[in-house]
Amino acid sequence: MIPFNKPPVTGNESQFIQQVLASDKMSGDGPFGKRCQEWFEKNLPTKKALLTPSCTAALELAAILIDIKPGDEVIMPSYTFVSTANAFVLRGAKIVFVDIRSDTMNIDEKLIEAAITTRTKAIVPVHYAGVGCDMDVIMQLADKYNLFVIEDAAQGMMSSYNGKALGTIGHIGAFSFHETKNYTSGGEGGLLLINDEQFKHRAEVIREKGTNRSQFFRGMVDKYQWVDIGSSYLPSELQAAYLWAQLESAELINSNRLSTWNRYYHGLKDLAKAEKIELASIPENCIHNAHMFYLKVANLDERTALIDYLKPKGIMAVFHYVPLHSAKAGKDFGFFHGDDEYTTKESERLVRLPIWFGMSEDEVDSVIDALKEFYL
Ligand SMILES: *Cc1c(COP(=O)(O)O)cnc(C)c1O
């Protein structure tokens, strides 16, 4: 049985969780939470890192931070998870979907400018599979039209573009520590990066239910009170303890996933050469984190047949996403700008293979063998 994913466990998680249980504090921003945040601030680096209960929560916080109002337009790809759009729809924005590039499945940076109007407030690039979008072009557009860039780097921890960590290039970055991502904080979790000084203070307030409680704890004010809108965007210290064990092994997890990814890539090269399948292409200026190993087959029917072929062999291959613009809520809250040349077509051809921290070489090889049999 080869599942699609196994949540990463490095060995120190239960010890750190025990330490929290033995202490007298379990709520957010305890010693493990602070340690994690300092790790991100130093290693990515960024001006401020705030743990959140999910990437969804981090994106919601970002939408509040940049003051999204009804009628504002936000540009993003349609090929993404619902939270990328929902966070802005919750503030009243209209979502403007732009087509993707077929090589990376990322938003096509060349199509963004034509979708910008006087109502456009932000661009939300999604770094699919932990491979960077063309951030130079996106940041130039943001500069030219005075827009905010919120990076959905949910899948991008430890990846970089032109030497800069994903999530640190736009004004704000959001990451996920859900159990299906490379690092987890015990099943659910997320991170908000503040790369633009102007958002540092308000981000803390919104995250603390709209109060200046963080300043109070630092001794900067003598009582705390309600000062702004906000919500509860703090994860518990138990989640931070789990995450800290993963961050201590950040390089180990990354290199292990990359060797699995490379083994797949080399094992499947012949099938790609014979034009049976297509493999991912990583732009020269991007370093990826092996978040995902996907391949593309001829069409939807072939994908269904392949997944059905692998299942009785105990191999769980999966696909995603239903493009947001063709989903019910996507039609209600947004529209596709320009032609859908690749979004629908490429999304129907994509299959994700099993990959997790600690996957054995034998397991990888049996998936490769099964694929070769299918195409025999
Ligand atoms: C996983 C994911 C999210 C949501 O992350 P949660 O932590 O589950 O909220 C958002 N965007 C993308 C691109 C994702 O892959």
XYZ file of C-alpha atoms and ligand atoms in Angstrom:
391
model
C 0.000 0.000 0.000
C 1.515 3.320 -1.092
C -0.605 6.200 0.205
C -0.549 9.559 -1.509
C 0.898 11.324 1.536
C 2.137 10.669 5.051
C 2.409 13.632 7.436
C 6.069 14.328 8.245
C 7.322 13.133 11.643
C 10.992 13.667 12.497
C 11.131 12.155 15.999
C 11.221 15.118 18.397
C 7.576 16.124 18.069
C 6.228 14.186 21.050
C 9.079 15.342 23.308
C 8.364 19.002 22.523
C 4.608 18.497 22.935
C 5.311 16.893 26.343
C 7.278 20.007 27.311
C 4.240 22.161 26.565
C 1.969 19.834 28.547
C 4.341 20.052 31.515
C 4.388 23.862 31.398
C 1.575 26.141 32.498
C 0.884 27.639 29.086
C -0.712 26.186 25.976
C -2.146 29.221 24.213
C -0.443 30.942 21.298
C 2.865 32.846 21.141
C 4.586 30.784 23.837
C 8.295 29.825 23.761
C 7.947 27.381 20.829
C 5.852 29.837 18.841
C 8.443 32.560 19.340
C 11.268 30.191 18.431
C 9.526 29.239 15.182
C 8.842 32.861 14.265
C 12.446 33.880 14.960
C 13.629 30.956 12.827
C 11.618 32.220 9.844
C 12.643 35.843 10.409
C 16.325 34.858 10.429
C 16.405 32.107 7.813
C 14.069 33.292 5.061
C 14.610 36.202 6.024
C 11.699 38.567 6.586
C 10.754 41.601 8.699
C 8.057 39.780 10.661
C 6.826 36.200 10.778
C 3.522 35.350 12.489
C 2.259 31.796 12.934
C -1.413 31.368 12.024
C -3.914 28.489 12.356
C -3.734 27.873 8.568
C -2.671 29.389 5.273
C -6.343 30.210 4.804
C -6.204 32.346 7.981
C -2.950 33.986 6.842
C -4.571 34.954 3.520
C -7.644 36.322 5.345
C -5.376 38.379 7.572
C -3.564 39.673 4.476
C -6.852 40.709 2.847
C -7.784 42.707 5.973
C -4.282 44.236 6.115
C -4.430 45.646 2.592
C -7.959 46.959 3.261
C -9.817 45.017 0.601
C -13.256 46.605 0.166
C -16.382 45.648 -1.811
C -15.755 46.323 -5.493
C -11.979 45.901 -5.349
C -10.532 43.495 -7.886
C -7.895 40.892 -7.079
C -5.980 39.088 -9.823
C -4.996 35.430 -9.387
C -4.869 32.133 -11.286
C -8.016 29.991 -11.472
C -5.893 26.878 -11.025
C -5.503 27.070 -7.242
C -7.048 26.065 -3.920
C -10.297 27.807 -2.922
C -8.706 29.705 -0.023
C -6.636 31.856 -2.385
C -9.892 33.389 -3.611
C -12.136 33.015 -0.534
C -9.921 35.184 1.662
C -10.529 38.175 -0.629
C -14.161 37.350 -1.425
C -14.862 37.483 2.327
C -13.852 41.182 2.216
C -16.090 41.820 -0.806
C -13.566 41.619 -3.628
C -14.278 40.520 -7.182
C -11.819 37.852 -8.323
C -10.230 38.257 -11.743
C -8.824 34.941 -12.945
C -5.949 34.943 -15.397
C -4.694 31.958 -17.405
C -1.679 29.889 -16.346
C 1.522 28.915 -18.148
C 1.491 25.278 -19.223
C 5.133 24.702 -18.198
C 4.830 25.590 -14.480
C 1.033 25.786 -13.963
C 1.696 29.240 -12.456
C -0.134 32.442 -13.417
C 1.086 33.681 -16.820
C 2.841 36.913 -15.884
C 2.508 38.181 -19.463
C -1.306 38.172 -19.205
C -1.618 40.104 -15.944
C -1.229 43.666 -17.229
C -4.227 43.379 -19.572
C -6.413 42.334 -16.601
C -5.519 45.388 -14.486
C -8.221 48.083 -14.119
C -8.628 51.149 -11.897
C -10.348 48.843 -9.363
C -7.447 46.384 -9.137
C -6.014 46.304 -5.637
C -3.771 43.248 -5.532
C -2.129 40.404 -7.420
C -1.994 37.004 -5.727
C 0.596 34.756 -7.385
C 0.396 31.090 -6.329
C 3.706 29.227 -6.406
C 2.370 25.911 -7.644
C 4.304 22.833 -6.500
C 6.762 25.139 -4.737
C 8.065 26.479 -8.061
C 8.270 30.262 -8.166
C 6.103 32.505 -10.343
C 7.963 35.126 -12.390
C 8.132 37.548 -9.467
C 10.338 40.149 -11.203
C 7.623 40.846 -13.760
C 4.864 40.732 -11.127
C 6.665 43.158 -8.781
C 7.326 45.566 -11.681
C 3.604 45.576 -12.514
C 2.735 46.156 -8.858
C 5.103 49.127 -8.809
C 3.769 50.570 -12.040
C 0.083 50.326 -11.006
C 0.518 50.761 -7.249
C -0.806 47.304 -6.350
C -0.114 44.947 -3.471
C 1.353 41.518 -4.049
C 0.280 38.744 -1.673
C 2.218 35.553 -2.385
C 0.278 32.348 -1.836
C 3.385 30.373 -0.915
C 1.331 27.627 0.782
C 3.428 25.020 -1.040
C 6.667 26.997 -1.177
C 8.608 26.677 2.097
C 12.376 26.357 1.341
C 11.932 27.267 -2.337
C 13.494 30.315 -3.952
C 13.314 32.584 -7.004
C 16.483 34.407 -8.087
C 17.993 33.512 -4.719
C 15.099 34.974 -2.689
C 12.876 32.719 -0.584
C 9.324 32.405 -1.899
C 6.944 34.354 0.305
C 9.533 37.091 1.001
C 9.288 38.885 -2.361
C 5.766 40.353 -2.349
C 4.462 42.754 0.312
C 3.007 39.806 2.223
C 3.502 36.024 2.017
C 1.305 33.154 3.244
C 2.359 29.534 3.926
C 0.559 26.360 4.955
C 1.599 23.771 7.521
C -1.289 21.453 6.714
C -0.307 17.784 6.940
C -0.141 17.520 3.143
C 2.557 20.206 2.917
C 6.330 19.709 3.360
C 6.279 20.876 7.000
C 3.340 20.610 9.358
C 2.413 21.951 12.764
C 0.457 18.850 13.700
C -2.033 18.599 10.865
C -3.102 22.214 10.511
C -1.183 25.471 10.579
C 0.102 28.429 8.646
C 2.396 31.416 8.553
C 2.135 35.048 7.540
C 5.228 36.939 6.407
C 5.280 40.712 6.569
C 7.893 41.940 4.117
C 6.683 45.539 4.044
C 7.334 47.574 7.188
C 3.983 49.430 6.950
C 2.033 46.265 7.875
C 4.120 45.113 10.848
C 2.172 46.688 13.662
C -1.352 46.254 12.288
C -0.738 42.585 11.464
C -0.205 41.882 15.174
C -3.382 43.755 16.099
C -5.606 41.960 13.567
C -4.148 38.610 14.631
C -4.932 39.371 18.306
C -8.696 39.922 17.782
C -8.200 43.599 16.929
C -6.478 44.414 20.221
C -3.052 45.829 21.054
C -2.334 42.825 23.301
C 1.063 42.132 21.654
C 2.263 45.643 22.520
C 0.937 45.152 26.063
C 3.040 41.989 26.484
C 6.108 43.867 25.292
C 5.422 46.551 27.915
C 4.748 49.246 25.319
C 1.247 50.078 26.614
C -0.080 49.672 30.174
C -3.391 48.051 29.252
C -4.727 46.489 26.115
C -7.960 47.256 24.357
C -9.956 46.946 21.176
C -8.300 49.154 18.536
C -9.201 47.707 15.099
C -11.090 44.909 13.377
C -9.527 41.497 13.816
C -10.027 37.859 14.587
C -8.349 34.968 16.373
C -5.426 34.090 14.142
C -3.077 32.435 16.687
C -2.315 28.730 16.653
C -1.847 26.930 19.964
C 1.568 26.316 21.513
C 1.069 22.572 20.911
C 1.043 23.238 17.174
C 4.173 25.390 17.448
C 5.934 22.626 19.415
C 5.195 20.165 16.609
C 6.415 22.667 14.023
C 9.643 23.358 15.921
C 10.637 19.696 15.615
C 10.145 20.020 11.856
C 12.145 23.243 11.586
C 15.074 21.686 13.450
C 15.079 19.103 10.637
C 14.177 21.521 7.862
C 17.198 20.648 5.698
C 16.777 16.921 6.276
C 13.122 16.996 5.194
C 13.958 19.120 2.163
C 16.857 16.979 0.943
C 14.934 13.756 1.532
C 11.979 14.994 -0.545
C 14.325 16.216 -3.268
C 15.993 12.813 -3.575
C 12.580 11.160 -3.922
C 11.639 13.758 -6.545
C 14.885 13.195 -8.470
C 14.479 9.424 -8.355
C 11.005 9.766 -9.896
C 12.305 12.215 -12.473
C 15.162 9.988 -13.640
C 13.008 6.853 -13.496
C 10.322 8.409 -15.689
C 12.595 10.202 -18.183
C 12.281 7.452 -20.801
C 8.476 7.640 -20.757
C 8.760 11.396 -21.231
C 11.269 10.971 -24.071
C 8.885 8.551 -25.756
C 6.231 11.304 -25.380
C 3.914 9.098 -23.314
C 3.930 11.609 -20.460
C 5.206 15.121 -19.700
C 7.298 15.948 -16.648
C 7.466 19.228 -14.747
C 9.894 21.872 -15.910
C 11.677 24.017 -13.347
C 12.777 27.476 -14.599
C 16.555 28.089 -14.328
C 16.174 30.848 -11.717
C 13.980 28.730 -9.410
C 15.044 26.280 -6.723
C 12.121 24.085 -5.717
C 11.328 22.068 -2.599
C 9.947 18.853 -4.112
C 6.529 19.674 -2.700
C 4.853 17.746 -5.464
C 5.741 15.195 -8.089
C 3.279 15.506 -10.920
C 3.161 14.405 -14.499
C 0.835 15.183 -17.360
C -0.886 12.568 -19.497
C -2.684 12.955 -22.849
C -6.137 13.910 -21.564
C -8.828 13.447 -18.923
C -9.779 9.905 -20.049
C -6.200 8.716 -19.906
C -5.818 10.236 -16.448
C -8.905 8.444 -15.149
C -7.648 5.176 -16.632
C -4.196 5.642 -15.090
C -5.515 6.413 -11.594
C -7.869 3.396 -11.860
C -4.948 1.211 -12.972
C -2.769 2.236 -10.020
C -5.451 1.930 -7.327
C -5.751 -1.909 -7.206
C -1.958 -2.028 -7.002
C -2.289 -0.013 -3.780
C -0.823 3.143 -5.347
C -2.782 6.283 -4.563
C -2.306 8.888 -7.282
C -4.528 11.966 -7.130
C -5.452 15.086 -9.061
C -6.637 18.623 -8.277
C -7.924 21.413 -8.714
C -11.292 22.023 -10.368
C -10.450 25.459 -11.846
C -12.126 28.057 -9.637
C -13.750 29.961 -12.512
C -15.745 26.863 -13.494
C -16.929 26.181 -9.923
C -20.257 27.564 -8.671
C -18.768 30.083 -6.248
C -16.098 31.055 -8.758
C -18.835 32.150 -11.171
C -20.620 34.076 -8.418
C -17.551 35.899 -7.139
C -15.256 36.232 -10.115
C -14.688 35.972 -13.826
C -12.004 34.776 -16.188
C -10.171 37.560 -17.986
C -9.021 36.632 -21.496
C -8.955 33.120 -22.941
C -8.762 29.919 -20.950
C -6.103 28.400 -23.158
C -4.365 26.246 -20.553
C -6.159 26.365 -17.177
C -8.884 23.798 -17.924
C -6.958 21.699 -20.429
C -3.782 21.349 -18.370
C -5.646 20.793 -15.089
C -7.378 17.765 -16.655
C -4.067 16.201 -17.691
C -2.275 16.492 -14.366
C -1.683 13.556 -11.977
C 0.143 13.766 -8.641
C 2.206 10.779 -7.531
C 2.758 9.724 -3.896
C 5.545 11.655 -2.168
C 6.321 12.196 1.509
C 9.251 12.623 3.883
C 10.745 9.178 4.426
C 9.281 7.479 1.340
C 11.573 4.538 0.563
C 13.416 4.011 -2.719
C 11.559 0.713 -3.151
C 8.244 2.523 -2.859
C 9.300 5.085 -5.467
C 10.522 2.318 -7.768
C 7.276 0.389 -7.556
C 5.325 3.489 -8.604
C 7.740 3.994 -11.525
C 7.389 0.325 -12.538
C 3.588 0.509 -12.427
C 3.629 3.579 -14.675
C 5.918 1.833 -17.146
C 3.584 -1.175 -17.203
C 0.606 1.084 -17.882
C 2.314 2.588 -20.918
C 3.734 -0.734 -22.207
C -2.813 24.102 0.976
C -3.072 25.356 0.275
C -3.815 26.417 0.850
C -4.550 26.268 2.155
O -3.755 25.933 3.229
P -4.438 25.648 4.661
O -3.260 25.712 5.584
O -5.038 24.292 4.583
O -5.422 26.712 4.915
C -3.942 27.593 0.161
N -3.380 27.767 -1.044
C -2.686 26.778 -1.653
C -2.077 27.039 -2.992
C -2.517 25.541 -1.014
O -1.839 24.574 -1.621
